[in-house]
Coordinates of C-alpha atoms in Angstrom, one line a residue:
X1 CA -7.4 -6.6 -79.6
X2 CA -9.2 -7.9 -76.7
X3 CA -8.9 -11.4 -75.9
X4 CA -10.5 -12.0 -72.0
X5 CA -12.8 -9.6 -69.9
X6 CA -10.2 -7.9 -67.4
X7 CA -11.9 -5.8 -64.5
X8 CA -14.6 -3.5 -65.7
X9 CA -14.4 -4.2 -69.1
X10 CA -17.9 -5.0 -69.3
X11 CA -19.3 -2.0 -66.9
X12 CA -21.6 0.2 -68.8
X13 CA -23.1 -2.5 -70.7
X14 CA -26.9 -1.7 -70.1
X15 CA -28.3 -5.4 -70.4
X16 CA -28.0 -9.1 -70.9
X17 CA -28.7 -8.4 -74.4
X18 CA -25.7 -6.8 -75.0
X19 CA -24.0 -8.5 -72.5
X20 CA -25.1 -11.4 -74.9
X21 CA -23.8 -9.4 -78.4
X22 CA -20.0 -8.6 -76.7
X23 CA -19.7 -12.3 -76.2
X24 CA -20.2 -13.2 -79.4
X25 CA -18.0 -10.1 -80.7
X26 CA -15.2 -11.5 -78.1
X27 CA -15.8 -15.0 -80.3
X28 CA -14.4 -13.5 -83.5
X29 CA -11.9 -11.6 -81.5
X30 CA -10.5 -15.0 -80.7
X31 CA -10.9 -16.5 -83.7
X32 CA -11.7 -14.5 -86.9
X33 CA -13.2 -16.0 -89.9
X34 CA -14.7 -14.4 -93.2
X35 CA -18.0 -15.4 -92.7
X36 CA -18.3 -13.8 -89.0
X37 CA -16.4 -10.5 -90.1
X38 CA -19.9 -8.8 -91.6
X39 CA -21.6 -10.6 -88.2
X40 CA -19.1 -8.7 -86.3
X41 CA -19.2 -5.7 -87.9
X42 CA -23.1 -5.5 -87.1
X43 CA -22.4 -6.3 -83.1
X44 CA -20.0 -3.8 -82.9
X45 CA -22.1 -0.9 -84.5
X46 CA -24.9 -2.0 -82.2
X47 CA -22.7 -1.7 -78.7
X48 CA -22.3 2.0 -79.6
X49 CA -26.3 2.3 -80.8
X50 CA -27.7 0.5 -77.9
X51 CA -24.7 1.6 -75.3
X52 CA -24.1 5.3 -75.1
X53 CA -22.6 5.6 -71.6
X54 CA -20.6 2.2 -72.4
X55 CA -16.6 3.5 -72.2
X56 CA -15.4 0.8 -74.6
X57 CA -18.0 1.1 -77.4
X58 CA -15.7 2.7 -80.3
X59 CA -12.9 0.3 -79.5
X60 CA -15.1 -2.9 -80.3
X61 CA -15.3 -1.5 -83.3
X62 CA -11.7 -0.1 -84.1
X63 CA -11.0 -3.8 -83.0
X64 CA -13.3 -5.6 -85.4
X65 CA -11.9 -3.1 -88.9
X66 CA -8.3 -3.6 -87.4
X67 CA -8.6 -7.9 -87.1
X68 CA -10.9 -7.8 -90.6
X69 CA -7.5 -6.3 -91.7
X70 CA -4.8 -8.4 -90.0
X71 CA -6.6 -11.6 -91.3
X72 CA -7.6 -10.5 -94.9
X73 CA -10.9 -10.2 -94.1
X74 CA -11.5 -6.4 -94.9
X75 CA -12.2 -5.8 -99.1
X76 CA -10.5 -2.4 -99.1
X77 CA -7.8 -1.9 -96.3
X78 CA -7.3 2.2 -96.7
X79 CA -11.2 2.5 -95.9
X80 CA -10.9 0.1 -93.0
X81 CA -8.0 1.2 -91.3
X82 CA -9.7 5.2 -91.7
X83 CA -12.9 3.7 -90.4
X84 CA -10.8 2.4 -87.2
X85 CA -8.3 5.2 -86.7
X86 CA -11.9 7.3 -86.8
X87 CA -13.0 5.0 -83.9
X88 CA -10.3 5.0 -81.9
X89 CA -9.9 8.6 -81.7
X90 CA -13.4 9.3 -81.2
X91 CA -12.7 6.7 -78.0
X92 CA -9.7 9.1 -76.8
X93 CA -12.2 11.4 -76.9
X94 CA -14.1 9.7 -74.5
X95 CA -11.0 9.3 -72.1
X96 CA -7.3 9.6 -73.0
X97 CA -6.1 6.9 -70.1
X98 CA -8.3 4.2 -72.0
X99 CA -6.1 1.1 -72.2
X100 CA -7.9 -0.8 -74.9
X101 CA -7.7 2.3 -77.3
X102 CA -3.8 2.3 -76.9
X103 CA -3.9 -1.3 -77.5
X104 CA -5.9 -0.9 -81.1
X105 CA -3.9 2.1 -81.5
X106 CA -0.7 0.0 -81.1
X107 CA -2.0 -2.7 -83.5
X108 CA -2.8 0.1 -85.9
X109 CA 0.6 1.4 -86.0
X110 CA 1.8 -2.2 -87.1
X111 CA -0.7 -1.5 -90.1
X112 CA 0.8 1.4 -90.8
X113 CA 4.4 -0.1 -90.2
X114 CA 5.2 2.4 -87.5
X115 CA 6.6 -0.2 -84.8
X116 CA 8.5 2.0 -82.8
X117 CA 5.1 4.0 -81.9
X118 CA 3.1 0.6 -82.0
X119 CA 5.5 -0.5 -79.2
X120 CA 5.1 3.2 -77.5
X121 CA 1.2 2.4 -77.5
X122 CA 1.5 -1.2 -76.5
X123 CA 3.7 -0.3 -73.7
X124 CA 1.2 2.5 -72.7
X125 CA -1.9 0.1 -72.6
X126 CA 0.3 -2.4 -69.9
X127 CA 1.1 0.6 -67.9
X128 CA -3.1 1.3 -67.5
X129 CA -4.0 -2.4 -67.5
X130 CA -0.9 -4.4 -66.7
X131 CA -3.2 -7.6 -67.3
X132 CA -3.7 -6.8 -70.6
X133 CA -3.0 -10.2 -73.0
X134 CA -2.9 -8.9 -76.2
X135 CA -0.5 -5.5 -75.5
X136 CA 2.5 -8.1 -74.4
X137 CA 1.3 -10.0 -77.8
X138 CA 1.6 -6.8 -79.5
X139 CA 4.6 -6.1 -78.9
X140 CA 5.7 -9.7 -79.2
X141 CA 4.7 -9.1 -83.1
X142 CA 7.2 -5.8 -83.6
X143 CA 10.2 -7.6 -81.6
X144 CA 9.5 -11.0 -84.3
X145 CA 9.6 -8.0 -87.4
X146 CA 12.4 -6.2 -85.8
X147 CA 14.7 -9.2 -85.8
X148 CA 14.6 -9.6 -81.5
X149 CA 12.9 -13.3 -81.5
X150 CA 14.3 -14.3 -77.7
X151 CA 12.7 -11.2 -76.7
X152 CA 9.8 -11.8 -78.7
X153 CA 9.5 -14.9 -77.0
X154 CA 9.1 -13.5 -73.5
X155 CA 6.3 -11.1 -74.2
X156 CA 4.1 -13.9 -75.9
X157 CA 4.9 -16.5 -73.8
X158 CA 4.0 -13.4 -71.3
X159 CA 0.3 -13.5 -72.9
X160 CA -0.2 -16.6 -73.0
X161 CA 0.3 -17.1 -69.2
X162 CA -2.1 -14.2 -69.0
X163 CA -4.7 -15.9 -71.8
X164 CA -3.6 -19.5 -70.9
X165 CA -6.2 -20.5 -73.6
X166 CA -4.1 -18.0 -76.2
X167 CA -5.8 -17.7 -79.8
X168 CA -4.6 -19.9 -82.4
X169 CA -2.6 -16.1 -83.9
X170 CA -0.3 -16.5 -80.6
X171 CA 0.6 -20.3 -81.4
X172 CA 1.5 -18.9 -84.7
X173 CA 3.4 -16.0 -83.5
X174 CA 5.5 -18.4 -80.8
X175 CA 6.1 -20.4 -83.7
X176 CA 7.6 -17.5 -85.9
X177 CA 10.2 -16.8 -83.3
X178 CA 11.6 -19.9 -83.3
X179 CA 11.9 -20.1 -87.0
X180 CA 13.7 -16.5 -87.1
X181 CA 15.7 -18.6 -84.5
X182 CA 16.0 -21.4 -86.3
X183 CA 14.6 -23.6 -84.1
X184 CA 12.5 -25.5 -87.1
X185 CA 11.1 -28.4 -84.9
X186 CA 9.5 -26.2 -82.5
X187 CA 8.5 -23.9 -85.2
X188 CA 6.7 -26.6 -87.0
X189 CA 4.9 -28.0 -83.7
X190 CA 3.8 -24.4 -83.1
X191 CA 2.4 -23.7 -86.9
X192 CA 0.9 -27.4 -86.7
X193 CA -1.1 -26.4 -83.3
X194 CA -2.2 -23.4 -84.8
X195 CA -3.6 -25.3 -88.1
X196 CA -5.3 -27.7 -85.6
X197 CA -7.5 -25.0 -84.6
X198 CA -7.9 -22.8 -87.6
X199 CA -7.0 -25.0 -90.5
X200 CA -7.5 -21.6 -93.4
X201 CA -5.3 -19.7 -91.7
X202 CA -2.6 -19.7 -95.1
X203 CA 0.2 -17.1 -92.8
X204 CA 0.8 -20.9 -90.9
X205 CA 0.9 -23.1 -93.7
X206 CA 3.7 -20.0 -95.6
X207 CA 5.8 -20.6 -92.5
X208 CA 5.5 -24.0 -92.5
X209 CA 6.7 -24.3 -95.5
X210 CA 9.7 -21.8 -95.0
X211 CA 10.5 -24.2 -91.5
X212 CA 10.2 -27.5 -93.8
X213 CA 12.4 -25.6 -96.6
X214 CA 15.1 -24.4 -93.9
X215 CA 15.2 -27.9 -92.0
X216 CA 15.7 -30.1 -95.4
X217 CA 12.2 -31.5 -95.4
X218 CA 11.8 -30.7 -99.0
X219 CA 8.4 -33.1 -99.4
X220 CA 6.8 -31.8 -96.2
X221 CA 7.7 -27.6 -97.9
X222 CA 6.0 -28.5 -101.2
X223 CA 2.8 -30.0 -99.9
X224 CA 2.3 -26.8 -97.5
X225 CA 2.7 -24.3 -100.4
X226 CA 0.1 -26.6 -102.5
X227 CA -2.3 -26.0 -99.5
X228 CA -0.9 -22.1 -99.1
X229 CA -2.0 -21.8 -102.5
X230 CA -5.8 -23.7 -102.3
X231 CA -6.4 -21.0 -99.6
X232 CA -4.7 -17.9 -101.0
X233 CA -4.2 -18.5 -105.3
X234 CA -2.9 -15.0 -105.4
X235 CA 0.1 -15.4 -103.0
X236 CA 3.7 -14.9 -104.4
X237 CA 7.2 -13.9 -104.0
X238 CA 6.2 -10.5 -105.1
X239 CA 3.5 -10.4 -102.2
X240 CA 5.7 -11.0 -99.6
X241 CA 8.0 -8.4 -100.6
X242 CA 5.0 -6.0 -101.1
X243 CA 3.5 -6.8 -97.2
X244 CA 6.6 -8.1 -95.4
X245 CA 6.8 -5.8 -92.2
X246 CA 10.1 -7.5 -91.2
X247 CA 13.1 -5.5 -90.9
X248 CA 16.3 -7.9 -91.7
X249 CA 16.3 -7.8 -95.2
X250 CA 19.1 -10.8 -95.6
X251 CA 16.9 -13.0 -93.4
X252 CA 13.9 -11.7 -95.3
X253 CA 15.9 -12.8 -98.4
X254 CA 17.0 -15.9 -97.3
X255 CA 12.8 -16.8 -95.9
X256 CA 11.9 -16.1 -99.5
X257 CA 14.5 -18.2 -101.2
X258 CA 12.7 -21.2 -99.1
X259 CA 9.5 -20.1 -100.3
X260 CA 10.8 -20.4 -103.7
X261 CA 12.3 -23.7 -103.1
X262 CA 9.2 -25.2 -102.0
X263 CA 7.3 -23.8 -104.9
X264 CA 5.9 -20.3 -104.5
X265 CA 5.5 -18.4 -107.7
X266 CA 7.6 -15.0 -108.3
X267 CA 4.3 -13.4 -109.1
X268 CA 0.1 -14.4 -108.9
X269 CA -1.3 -15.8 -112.2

């Protein structure tokens, strides 16, 4: 998803009005909460009403259904992700050499846990917009899930030097590298920055407690799986098996025998 305003991104927009609506839509982008998902939604939907001859008006939306689905934010995924596969091919449509429909189309394939095509599509938005933050985040993602943290590490610290004012999402990412690398202290500085400036975001305070677990900080694990749980009752041993998109099964093994450790159920009450 979007995260600055490269060249021309904003050509086509017809007035200050709207001009005015893709800021706000570029807000959530940044940092998405529930109670600016339906907000977003509505922005999106009227880019494309009030902008016909704007190039990128189906890809604010794929953007907004794929984030409400990264985050948790989206009530029924399978009608989501539909809604923004629907949106991103109607932007192909438009033009086939469109960089920020390769980059939802990348981010959908991580959905779909396709990573070798999300990295194909990631890969294929640099090559049309090599300025392009959150491709190089992308694929930072699929390198941390396929069990390549150094390189993961270079294409995020990559985006970051292109966004140097990265969303909290790319602390957390950094952060996940170095706990696949079992780096704990810089893992827990990352997760801790992230918190700082999105405190309900639950994915920091699981690997927090997975980096407290792994570095003997037994205390520190249990009180970050009692606030894991206040935001997210429902999440369990058997959830992370369910969603985990990572690829090392003994490392996946060995993140959820921390978990357990510091308190996570086997299943949701």
């Amino acid at each position: 998803t979007q995260d600055q305003y490269p060249p021309g991104l904003l050509d086509g927009i017809g007035d200050i009005n709207s001009v005015i609506i893709f800021s706000k839509l570029n807000e959530f982008l940044q940092n998405p909460t529930r109670v600016q998902y339906a907000r977003a939604l509505k922005n999106a939907k009227e880019i494309i009403t009030k902008n016909p001859e704007y190039p990128y008006r189906y890809d604010c939306l794929a953007s907004v259904y794929l984030v409400g689905v990264a985050f948790g934010l989206c009530e029924h995924i399978t009608i989501c992700l539909s809604k923004a596969a629907d949106a991103i091919k109607r932007s192909f449509s438009i033009d086939a050499n469109n960089w920020f429909a390769h980059d939802n189309l990348g981010m959908l394939f991580i959905m779909r846990k396709q990573l070798d095509k999300a990295i194909l599509s990631f890969k294929k938005a640099i090559e049309l917009n090599p300025n392009s933050a959150s491709s190089y985040f992308g694929i930072g993602r699929v390198l941390n899930y396929s069990d390549k943290p150094e390189e993961a590490l270079e294409y995020i610290n990559k985006a970051i030097r292109l966004n140097p004012v990265p969303p909290y999402y790319y602390l957390y990412n950094l952060g996940y590298s170095y706990s696949l690398l079992d780096q704990h202290e810089k893992a827990i500085k990352m997760f801790k920055k992230c918190l700082k400036l999105q405190p309900n975001f639950w994915f920091a305070y699981a690997s927090l407690a997975v980096s407290y677990s792994l570095s003997g900080q037994e205390n520190n694990a249990k009180t970050a799986v009692r606030e894991l749980l206040i935001l997210f009752p429902d999440y369990s041993i058997e959830f992370v098996k369910k969603n985990s998109l990572y690829k090392n099964q003994d490392k996946l093994n060995r993140r959820m025998e921390a978990l357990r450790k510091a308190g996570v159920p086997e299943k949701a009450k």
